[in-house]
Amino acid sequence: MTLVLTSLSLCGQSLRSLKTSSKPLVLKAQGSFYVGGIADNQTFEQLGSFGPAGRISVNQMYVHYMVPKKTKGLPVVMIHGMTLTGKTWETTPDGRMGWEEYFVRKGYPVYVPDQVGRGRSGFNQAIFNDAKAGKTEANKLPPMWRFSDEASIPNFRIGTTEGKPNPDGKFPFDALNELSKQAVPDVSMGLPNPNPTYKALADLSAELGKTILMSHSQSGAYPIEAAYIKPDAVAAMIFVEPGRCPNGLKPEQLSVLSKIPTLIVFGDYLTQPTGVPHSWQTAYESCQKYTEEVKAAGGKAKMLYLPNSGIKGNSHMLMQDTNNQQIADLIIKWIQTI
Amino acid sequence: MTLVLTSLSLCGQSLRSLKTSSKPLVLKAQGSFYVGGIADNQTFEQLGSFGPAGRISVNQMYVHYMVPKKTKGLPVVMIHGMTLTGKTWETTPDGRMGWEEYFVRKGYPVYVPDQVGRGRSGFNQAIFNDAKAGKTEANKLPPMWRFSDEASIPNFRIGTTEGKPNPDGKFPFDALNELSKQAVPDVSMGLPNPNPTYKALADLSAELGKTILMSHSQSGAYPIEAAYIKPDAVAAMIFVEPGRCPNGLKPEQLSVLSKIPTLIVFGDYLTQPTGVPHSWQTAYESCQKYTEEVKAAGGKAKMLYLPNSGIKGNSHMLMQDTNNQQIADLIIKWIQTI
């Protein structure tokens, strides 16, 4: 496998590449907090053999938020995908405004979590320290997933399996290194089942009254799981490039999902080889079928396949593509119809 | 060991506890970026056996920033301590404004990193996946440190080794669970030597022209390490409750450090038992000696021991204590003298 990007520098993004809007951002409030979490009593070894045994918090979910001075719509919760964190929605790899700030500037309070088990949410480290101490077998450790650039270029549909950019692709390919840096180890396989993020999202929405849950990739179906827990707290769902959509929904599931307007957004190059055991065309088809099932049950579900709207060249990371504001505007237009 | 807090709920902070300022926050810019990072070629197993072998980024440093509309001073970089992330400086555990926003409101651009190896900076997971695959011995894994509440209550001088709050203590003890949730596994022992955070801080400062580096606890001496790398980029250093200060400085070190005005801040209860192998009184004494060495070399270094200014009851987490704005004001007053 040959990569064209090996000569690029990893020395650090020039801060001069950060673009600043000419209009100030006026916030009513901003900050962060945690949702969920349980107490776990751990041994001296499980805590890394530094301080005394005792109680720590695990499975909590970090949330960063910004509320505009003038609110024009419901809060939007933006949930990132596999091996990533809430950084997905912040400044783009090439220094442009991300969707977090863009939606705030359009009047929406925005809440950006790190999934439980990643980033500032942390993860339960006990089993790793137990393995170090010989208290558990190393082959029982959950995997820590990372995508190599060789995986993410084709799988995120930024380029080909040969590492070349897609002709007319909208992802800022020269800033690929900055996307690489956004990745952290993903210990999802070490989480309790069901994933505590589902309930944390439901609780967050309920605390805020009602929210619009926007997911991406791995988190595609998380809004559905949150809606099953607290149906009245989810005003709408937006799946951005979901990894898959559930099909063959049961009547009790459809009775929840048909009451929640849903938008599904896909970019370009769906049939391109991904280099990993995943097909975006299959994902797209499962989501097309999802919209049909929900609509047959009387619900409102829309597929926004961008090439059908004449918008070509978008990658899987379309919130970071060069036309990210154009896509955000289409989503906001849909939100205004619900 | 008896803890008085076991009956407290870990169900999640009520969003209603978040206090909102009556004055909007007006920003010229905000967002995030990464500094540093190197390319690392890893095997299929090292990447968690999901996608193809190849190149990932490791040792990068995530930075969140906010720039006020009207800037009145140099950028301030706020670096968190052990087992924590940049969350340290955001909203306090009981929902009040943290120092990040407070300093921005006072006219300072603020940059908040996650140390390399933690939070949104991620860490190099290869050795853990290698252990899982039987490619390395589990006893070679770096420890993942966490503090139990039983450790952090006395060591952060929030309360006693029996888990009781200090009488007249300024830490919001009822919100202790929210501090617990801020902790993530600390894999510092798995980092290259020297810690890549040092150079990332130096590079960040140089990119910004000159900065004021503010550290806390574990990161106490990080500004010094950054100053050795890029002396001209560090305008001032503020050590908030540093874990220790270096002593016996060499002439070439003093020639750097005597040119950088330095403030060191300590709270109350320094002689209280910590329950871990660390003494805050010893830390304080090493820092007092540091100020004397720097001053003897013609430099400007000040110890701000809060009880000597009549400010009692402060914990190790004084940026989260109920009088955090009073302490911030003292620091800003000092900044205005440099």
XYZ file of C-alpha atoms in Angstrom:
676
model
C 0.000 0.000 0.000
C 1.476 3.340 -1.044
C 0.573 6.549 0.663
C 1.058 9.920 -0.977
C 1.016 11.771 2.302
C 4.176 10.467 3.951
C 6.066 13.665 3.263
C 3.597 15.818 5.145
C 4.800 17.306 8.397
C 3.338 16.303 11.736
C 5.059 19.195 13.489
C 1.851 20.868 14.576
C -0.794 23.011 13.001
C 0.213 26.612 12.522
C -2.065 28.669 14.669
C -2.013 31.143 11.820
C -4.169 28.659 9.889
C -7.025 29.314 12.320
C -9.642 31.444 10.603
C -11.453 33.991 12.735
C -14.907 35.251 11.925
C -15.291 38.984 11.470
C -18.358 38.882 13.714
C -17.919 38.261 17.464
C -19.583 35.254 19.058
C -21.997 36.413 21.747
C -22.858 33.739 24.286
C -25.422 33.680 27.046
C -23.451 30.851 28.651
C -20.762 28.254 28.013
C -19.021 25.615 30.059
C -19.020 21.905 30.754
C -20.436 19.268 33.077
C -20.807 15.514 33.433
C -23.904 13.347 33.054
C -24.278 9.925 34.639
C -21.483 7.913 36.149
C -21.510 5.296 38.869
C -19.346 4.676 41.911
C -16.923 1.766 41.591
C -14.848 0.433 44.464
C -11.391 -0.537 43.262
C -8.264 -2.087 44.720
C -4.855 -0.443 45.131
C -3.609 -2.301 42.030
C -6.681 -1.436 39.929
C -6.016 2.247 40.636
C -2.441 1.999 39.353
C -0.731 1.338 42.703
C -0.369 5.005 43.644
C -2.955 5.949 46.246
C -5.212 3.951 48.584
C -7.983 1.618 47.401
C -11.430 3.097 47.229
C -14.182 4.646 45.235
C -13.875 6.254 41.805
C -16.439 7.395 39.241
C -16.784 5.458 36.000
C -19.070 5.646 32.960
C -19.747 9.380 33.278
C -20.184 11.475 30.110
C -18.417 14.831 29.630
C -20.456 17.534 27.890
C -19.211 20.903 26.613
C -21.879 23.476 25.820
C -22.427 26.912 24.342
C -25.718 28.826 24.499
C -26.147 31.822 22.171
C -27.334 35.124 23.559
C -30.411 34.908 21.351
C -31.812 31.367 21.158
C -33.862 30.563 18.066
C -34.356 26.812 18.403
C -34.119 23.685 20.511
C -30.762 22.512 21.920
C -28.750 20.347 19.523
C -26.625 17.525 20.970
C -23.746 16.530 18.653
C -22.385 13.016 19.243
C -19.113 11.936 17.636
C -18.077 8.633 16.049
C -15.583 5.766 16.482
C -12.061 6.516 17.810
C -12.993 10.213 17.928
C -14.160 12.720 20.558
C -16.301 15.857 20.652
C -13.420 17.591 18.847
C -15.160 16.331 15.670
C -17.568 19.263 15.868
C -15.091 21.978 16.851
C -12.602 23.790 14.590
C -12.008 21.785 11.384
C -8.621 20.196 10.588
C -7.799 23.158 8.322
C -8.804 25.756 10.900
C -12.331 26.693 9.806
C -15.383 27.048 12.022
C -16.930 23.722 13.026
C -20.590 22.893 13.381
C -20.598 23.483 17.140
C -19.942 27.203 16.696
C -21.870 27.454 13.429
C -25.089 26.122 14.965
C -24.622 28.424 17.982
C -24.253 31.388 15.635
C -27.500 30.279 13.980
C -29.272 30.460 17.344
C -29.117 26.890 18.634
C -27.719 25.968 22.065
C -25.192 23.196 21.326
C -24.103 20.389 23.650
C -21.081 18.292 22.616
C -20.351 15.131 24.639
C -17.346 12.850 24.631
C -18.769 9.316 24.483
C -18.419 7.354 27.728
C -15.021 5.638 27.588
C -13.204 8.312 25.596
C -11.639 11.783 25.845
C -12.635 13.796 28.883
C -15.208 11.166 29.854
C -12.371 8.801 30.729
C -12.708 5.035 30.934
C -12.559 2.298 33.536
C -8.869 1.394 33.716
C -9.211 -1.390 36.327
C -8.814 -4.356 33.962
C -5.626 -2.935 32.407
C -4.011 -2.444 35.806
C -5.260 -5.882 36.857
C -3.516 -7.393 33.823
C -0.311 -5.552 34.714
C -0.534 -6.921 38.267
C -1.152 -10.476 36.996
C -4.681 -10.476 38.451
C -6.308 -11.084 35.064
C -5.146 -12.556 31.764
C -3.988 -10.056 29.169
C -5.975 -11.762 26.418
C -9.150 -10.737 28.300
C -8.347 -7.042 27.810
C -10.761 -5.162 25.553
C -9.146 -3.978 22.322
C -8.257 -0.303 22.030
C -9.268 0.598 18.477
C -7.424 3.120 16.372
C -7.674 3.751 12.619
C -4.442 4.133 10.691
C -4.416 6.788 7.982
C -4.352 3.830 5.580
C -7.752 2.853 7.049
C -9.334 6.248 7.489
C -8.512 7.665 4.063
C -10.662 5.099 2.219
C -13.114 4.338 5.049
C -13.843 8.014 5.696
C -14.034 8.357 1.897
C -11.404 11.083 1.893
C -9.505 9.206 -0.790
C -8.733 5.836 -2.221
C -7.272 2.670 -0.719
C -4.006 3.800 -2.365
C -4.045 6.917 -0.143
C -4.757 9.339 -2.979
C -7.344 12.107 -2.570
C -10.648 11.658 -4.336
C -10.834 13.890 -7.418
C -13.094 16.823 -6.463
C -13.286 15.511 -2.889
C -14.457 18.125 -0.391
C -12.331 16.980 2.549
C -9.337 19.330 3.127
C -6.799 16.643 2.223
C -3.768 18.798 3.010
C -4.955 18.877 6.642
C -5.221 15.097 6.918
C -2.593 15.052 9.691
C -4.841 17.231 11.798
C -7.667 14.701 11.425
C -5.217 11.956 12.453
C -4.493 13.840 15.653
C -8.188 13.916 16.576
C -8.191 10.149 17.138
C -7.941 8.576 20.584
C -8.048 4.914 21.650
C -11.625 3.610 21.503
C -12.343 1.122 24.318
C -16.023 0.677 23.449
C -15.657 -3.113 23.739
C -14.774 -2.657 27.412
C -17.989 -0.783 28.234
C -20.966 -2.301 30.062
C -23.859 -3.433 27.882
C -25.933 -1.405 27.095
C -23.440 1.373 26.428
C -23.901 3.940 29.254
C -23.782 6.718 26.647
C -27.376 5.843 25.638
C -28.826 6.629 29.064
C -26.527 9.637 29.499
C -27.899 11.087 26.243
C -31.475 10.380 27.357
C -30.836 12.011 30.749
C -29.117 15.001 29.151
C -32.084 15.507 26.816
C -34.605 15.195 29.622
C -32.677 17.682 31.785
C -32.744 20.136 28.876
C -36.466 19.525 28.297
C -36.274 18.332 24.709
C -33.302 18.161 22.358
C -32.375 17.383 18.801
C -29.933 14.463 18.897
C -27.376 14.532 16.082
C -25.161 11.466 15.704
C -22.245 10.543 13.456
C -20.936 7.214 12.188
C -20.504 4.801 15.150
C -23.034 6.820 17.160
C -25.551 6.633 14.299
C -28.232 4.713 16.201
C -27.475 6.194 19.658
C -30.337 8.729 19.367
C -32.707 5.806 18.790
C -31.413 4.075 21.931
C -31.819 7.317 23.902
C -35.344 7.742 22.523
C -36.326 4.246 23.709
C -35.258 5.268 27.247
C -36.892 8.729 27.317
C -39.162 9.109 24.271
C -40.552 12.492 25.286
C -37.091 14.051 25.589
C -36.141 13.624 21.928
C -37.648 16.266 19.649
C -35.836 15.141 16.499
C -33.003 12.904 15.356
C -30.339 13.632 12.758
C -28.063 10.773 11.732
C -24.991 12.078 9.913
C -23.385 9.230 7.974
C -24.567 6.537 10.403
C -22.617 3.282 10.404
C -25.926 1.485 10.048
C -29.649 1.936 10.735
C -31.751 -0.707 12.469
C -34.245 -2.573 10.286
C -37.130 -4.912 11.017
C -38.372 -2.608 13.753
C -40.927 -4.003 16.204
C -44.325 -2.326 16.674
C -43.356 -1.002 20.133
C -40.175 0.475 18.645
C -42.036 2.023 15.728
C -44.538 3.573 18.113
C -41.630 5.547 19.609
C -39.698 6.255 16.429
C -42.668 7.300 14.313
C -43.271 10.212 16.697
C -39.749 11.639 16.254
C -38.934 13.442 12.982
C -35.686 12.059 11.593
C -33.183 13.263 9.005
C -30.413 11.051 7.640
C -27.496 12.604 5.735
C -25.030 10.815 3.463
C -22.168 12.157 1.350
C -20.569 10.908 -1.836
C -18.490 7.884 -2.921
C -20.690 5.336 -1.094
C -19.620 2.412 -3.274
C -15.891 3.108 -3.039
C -13.807 0.318 -1.390
C -13.271 1.117 2.315
C -10.329 -1.145 3.143
C -12.052 -2.221 6.379
C -14.910 -4.670 7.068
C -17.581 -2.053 6.448
C -19.622 -0.888 3.438
C -21.156 2.595 3.278
C -23.476 1.486 0.500
C -24.887 -1.159 2.858
C -25.174 1.487 5.598
C -27.035 3.764 3.202
C -29.410 0.989 2.145
C -30.203 0.052 5.766
C -31.023 3.717 6.441
C -33.157 4.014 3.315
C -35.095 1.002 4.565
C -35.315 2.605 8.032
C -36.988 5.696 6.577
C -39.475 3.454 4.748
C -40.341 1.502 7.900
C -40.839 4.686 9.930
C -42.904 6.340 7.201
C -45.060 3.219 6.837
C -45.801 3.545 10.560
C -46.970 7.136 10.041
C -43.683 8.786 10.989
C -41.587 11.465 9.358
C -38.164 10.351 8.134
C -36.123 11.893 5.354
C -33.028 10.701 3.537
C -30.752 13.551 2.467
C -28.365 11.886 0.040
C -26.270 14.904 -0.929
C -25.409 13.867 -4.514
C -29.165 13.743 -5.205
C -29.253 17.445 -4.268
C -26.399 18.145 -6.646
C -23.822 18.320 -3.837
C -20.917 16.089 -4.790
C -17.551 15.172 -3.313
C -18.468 14.951 0.355
C -16.576 12.596 2.619
C -17.710 10.722 5.718
C -16.417 13.675 7.790
C -18.804 16.080 6.134
C -18.931 18.387 9.185
C -15.258 19.076 8.373
C -15.516 19.238 4.585
C -14.916 22.545 2.835
C -18.665 22.957 2.214
C -19.602 22.105 5.819
C -21.626 25.310 6.240
C -23.679 24.540 3.130
C -24.609 21.149 4.607
C -25.303 22.685 8.019
C -27.680 25.117 6.335
C -29.584 22.219 4.724
C -29.890 20.551 8.131
C -31.058 23.786 9.774
C -33.618 24.237 7.010
C -34.953 20.773 7.820
C -34.994 21.525 11.573
C -37.166 24.556 10.864
C -39.802 22.275 9.291
C -40.279 19.934 12.241
C -11.433 4.121 56.618
C -14.919 5.618 56.866
C -16.302 7.938 54.278
C -19.154 10.292 55.016
C -20.049 10.720 51.381
C -21.190 7.212 50.469
C -24.843 8.189 50.478
C -24.386 10.903 47.857
C -25.890 10.232 44.477
C -23.772 9.730 41.363
C -26.793 10.037 39.110
C -25.563 13.118 37.340
C -25.321 16.810 38.015
C -28.544 18.661 37.640
C -28.123 21.074 34.789
C -30.158 23.441 36.897
C -27.120 23.763 39.180
C -25.231 25.542 36.383
C -25.012 29.238 37.192
C -25.264 31.648 34.292
C -23.739 35.100 34.381
C -26.094 38.008 33.799
C -23.582 39.485 31.341
C -23.072 37.780 27.956
C -19.627 36.465 27.029
C -18.413 38.215 23.883
C -15.676 36.340 22.039
C -13.521 37.345 19.133
C -12.808 33.662 18.550
C -13.010 30.218 20.132
C -12.219 26.704 19.037
C -9.588 24.011 19.333
C -6.497 22.608 17.631
C -3.607 20.230 18.224
C 0.061 21.011 18.815
C 2.870 18.544 18.136
C 2.417 14.851 17.525
C 4.519 12.379 15.577
C 3.716 9.696 13.049
C 3.940 6.143 14.382
C 3.685 3.062 12.194
C 1.738 0.333 13.966
C 0.724 -3.250 13.312
C -2.794 -4.598 12.852
C -2.734 -5.911 16.440
C -1.367 -2.670 17.899
C -4.297 -0.816 16.332
C -6.825 -3.110 18.024
C -7.238 -5.590 15.156
C -9.913 -3.620 13.338
C -8.429 -1.875 10.331
C -5.189 -2.293 8.354
C -1.715 -1.648 9.798
C -0.286 1.787 9.215
C 0.404 5.241 10.436
C -1.300 7.017 13.340
C -0.523 10.225 15.222
C 0.701 9.980 18.800
C 1.893 12.471 21.439
C -0.160 15.386 20.088
C -1.640 17.932 22.535
C -5.254 19.116 22.309
C -5.851 22.798 23.065
C -9.200 24.547 23.540
C -9.136 28.335 23.352
C -11.268 31.421 23.812
C -10.221 34.928 22.820
C -12.223 37.865 24.224
C -13.504 40.567 21.908
C -11.387 43.092 23.753
C -7.975 41.725 24.705
C -6.280 43.404 27.667
C -3.288 41.133 28.255
C -1.094 38.281 27.081
C -2.527 34.829 26.394
C -2.738 32.583 29.465
C -2.166 28.832 29.037
C -3.777 26.780 31.819
C -2.276 23.311 32.319
C -4.047 20.752 34.505
C -2.667 18.219 36.986
C -2.456 14.447 37.583
C -5.345 12.176 36.494
C -7.213 15.291 35.329
C -7.825 17.118 32.023
C -8.448 20.690 30.889
C -11.889 20.330 32.489
C -10.114 21.505 35.674
C -10.385 25.103 34.462
C -13.939 24.967 33.078
C -17.205 25.052 35.035
C -16.587 24.144 38.698
C -18.001 20.936 40.238
C -20.867 22.942 41.754
C -21.664 24.741 38.481
C -19.912 28.098 38.901
C -17.734 29.871 36.354
C -14.225 28.405 36.107
C -10.976 30.284 35.584
C -10.987 29.726 31.810
C -14.078 31.881 31.347
C -13.205 34.231 34.219
C -9.829 35.164 32.735
C -11.431 35.606 29.301
C -13.993 37.966 30.813
C -11.079 39.886 32.344
C -9.568 40.361 28.874
C -7.074 37.501 28.586
C -7.072 35.031 25.683
C -7.066 31.594 27.376
C -5.658 28.335 25.995
C -6.493 25.112 27.852
C -4.624 21.941 26.810
C -5.194 18.331 27.739
C -1.763 16.963 28.640
C -0.322 14.544 26.075
C -1.575 11.086 27.040
C -4.936 12.168 28.423
C -8.401 13.372 27.474
C -8.767 14.613 23.930
C -5.013 14.364 23.391
C -5.319 10.590 23.465
C -2.461 8.216 24.217
C -0.414 5.587 22.444
C -2.416 2.391 22.909
C 0.015 0.059 21.087
C 1.529 -1.613 24.162
C -1.886 -2.441 25.613
C -3.019 -4.129 22.400
C 0.360 -5.853 22.158
C -0.183 -7.276 25.648
C -3.649 -8.483 24.641
C -2.152 -10.196 21.578
C 0.602 -11.829 23.657
C 3.286 -9.771 21.890
C 4.520 -8.180 25.117
C 4.332 -9.125 28.782
C 1.491 -7.557 30.741
C 3.805 -6.622 33.613
C 5.565 -4.233 31.221
C 2.389 -2.155 30.800
C 2.579 1.363 32.208
C 0.265 1.894 35.184
C -2.933 3.835 34.629
C -3.206 6.054 37.683
C -6.481 7.050 39.261
C -7.124 8.619 42.657
C -9.911 7.164 44.757
C -12.052 9.654 46.656
C -10.309 8.229 49.736
C -7.038 9.522 48.217
C -8.187 12.810 46.735
C -10.137 14.077 49.747
C -7.028 14.322 51.959
C -4.439 14.742 49.170
C -6.386 17.565 47.531
C -6.889 18.922 51.080
C -10.652 18.960 50.644
C -10.997 17.079 53.890
C -9.398 14.636 56.253
C -8.110 11.095 55.758
C -11.390 10.036 57.410
C -13.271 11.599 54.484
C -14.743 14.479 56.471
C -14.755 18.023 55.079
C -12.252 20.448 56.556
C -13.999 22.892 58.908
C -14.271 26.192 56.996
C -12.867 24.497 53.890
C -13.557 26.402 50.682
C -13.995 23.410 48.372
C -17.681 22.794 47.539
C -17.761 19.464 49.392
C -21.351 18.624 48.400
C -20.156 18.546 44.767
C -17.340 16.094 45.456
C -18.892 13.531 43.097
C -18.550 16.007 40.257
C -14.832 16.342 40.968
C -14.569 12.530 40.959
C -16.053 12.474 37.470
C -13.359 14.838 36.173
C -10.704 12.135 36.606
C -9.428 9.991 33.736
C -6.709 7.319 33.657
C -3.261 8.952 33.745
C -0.732 7.022 31.617
C 2.120 9.488 32.165
C 4.500 6.605 32.917
C 3.950 5.337 29.378
C 5.046 8.618 27.745
C 8.411 9.166 26.058
C 11.043 10.958 28.135
C 11.056 13.976 28.135
C 7.275 14.314 28.330
C 6.128 15.629 24.903
C 3.860 18.097 26.704
C 6.930 20.259 27.502
C 7.779 20.889 23.858
C 4.114 21.232 22.908
C 3.758 24.004 25.512
C 6.925 25.702 24.227
C 5.706 25.483 20.624
C 2.235 26.738 21.578
C 3.757 29.730 23.365
C 6.087 30.522 20.477
C 3.222 30.318 17.963
C 1.271 32.777 20.108
C 4.285 35.070 20.427
C 4.582 35.046 24.199
C 2.333 33.506 26.824
C 1.825 33.274 30.541
C 2.097 29.583 31.468
C -0.068 28.595 34.426
C 0.397 25.090 35.816
C -1.287 23.050 38.516
C -0.083 20.236 40.746
C 1.603 17.532 38.594
C 2.233 20.115 35.849
C 3.862 22.473 38.372
C 7.303 22.519 36.763
C 6.115 22.117 33.145
C 6.396 25.884 32.447
C 10.054 25.687 33.509
C 10.651 22.809 31.075
C 8.904 24.773 28.308
C 11.005 27.844 29.130
C 14.237 25.841 28.796
C 13.147 24.890 25.255
C 11.919 28.326 24.101
C 12.974 30.942 26.700
C 11.748 33.914 24.692
C 8.227 32.502 24.378
C 7.445 32.506 28.102
C 6.465 35.925 29.439
C 5.617 34.736 32.951
C 4.995 31.570 34.935
C 2.320 30.895 37.522
C 2.555 27.661 39.497
C -0.741 26.901 41.219
C -0.117 24.374 43.993
C 2.824 22.726 42.229
C 3.664 19.185 43.281
C 7.253 20.340 43.754
C 9.665 23.043 42.560
C 13.199 22.244 41.372
C 16.054 23.267 43.658
C 19.801 23.455 43.238
C 19.382 25.192 39.890
C 22.438 25.375 37.631
C 23.756 28.734 36.371
C 22.508 28.072 32.824
C 19.059 27.251 34.211
C 19.012 30.346 36.415
C 19.998 32.498 33.459
C 16.708 31.440 31.823
C 14.493 31.416 34.902
C 15.698 34.736 36.326
C 14.352 36.478 33.228
C 10.793 35.142 33.664
C 8.631 36.638 36.430
C 7.109 33.816 38.458
C 4.220 33.587 40.900
C 3.606 30.532 43.087
C 0.257 30.073 44.832
C -0.527 27.742 47.728
C -3.716 27.245 49.714
C -4.334 26.136 53.284
C -3.860 22.936 55.321
C -0.339 22.233 53.993
C 0.682 20.095 56.943
C -2.441 17.940 56.937
C -1.840 14.180 56.302
C -2.408 13.379 52.613
C -2.852 9.617 52.727
C -0.530 9.229 49.711
C 3.273 9.351 49.372
C 3.329 13.141 49.001
C 3.673 16.115 51.359
C 2.351 19.566 50.442
C 4.470 21.146 53.153
C 7.565 19.710 51.428
C 6.247 20.997 48.082
C 5.762 24.442 49.589
C 9.255 24.470 51.077
C 10.849 23.438 47.757
C 8.986 26.314 46.075
C 9.977 28.796 48.756
C 13.587 27.756 48.139
C 12.989 28.098 44.368
C 11.907 31.719 44.790
C 15.040 32.401 46.849
C 17.346 30.846 44.238
C 15.728 32.824 41.413
C 15.777 36.070 43.375
C 19.457 35.550 44.314
C 20.132 35.325 40.570
C 18.431 38.687 40.028
C 15.034 37.292 39.030
C 11.502 38.076 40.128
C 9.694 35.288 41.969
C 6.878 35.637 44.444
C 5.287 33.167 46.829
C 1.580 33.804 47.368
C 0.775 31.672 50.397
C -2.918 32.516 50.757
C -3.213 32.146 54.561
C -0.502 34.844 54.861
C -2.888 37.168 52.984
C -5.662 36.291 55.412
C -7.340 33.903 52.931
C -7.983 30.643 54.751
C -9.609 27.313 53.928
C -8.399 26.843 50.362
C -7.905 23.340 49.003
C -5.478 22.052 46.401
C -8.227 22.638 43.776
C -8.345 26.343 44.485
C -9.509 27.188 40.955
C -12.705 25.331 41.940
C -13.033 26.599 45.519
C -15.948 28.880 46.397
C -13.598 31.906 46.488
C -11.955 31.039 43.145
C -12.674 34.490 41.695
C -10.997 36.209 44.651
C -7.834 34.162 44.022
C -8.027 34.777 40.266
C -8.181 38.518 41.008
C -4.992 38.279 43.089
C -3.248 36.483 40.218
C -4.472 39.041 37.671
C -3.257 41.843 39.960
C 0.198 40.215 39.920
C 0.093 39.774 36.125
C -0.518 43.496 35.802
C 2.770 44.175 37.608
C 5.038 42.155 35.329
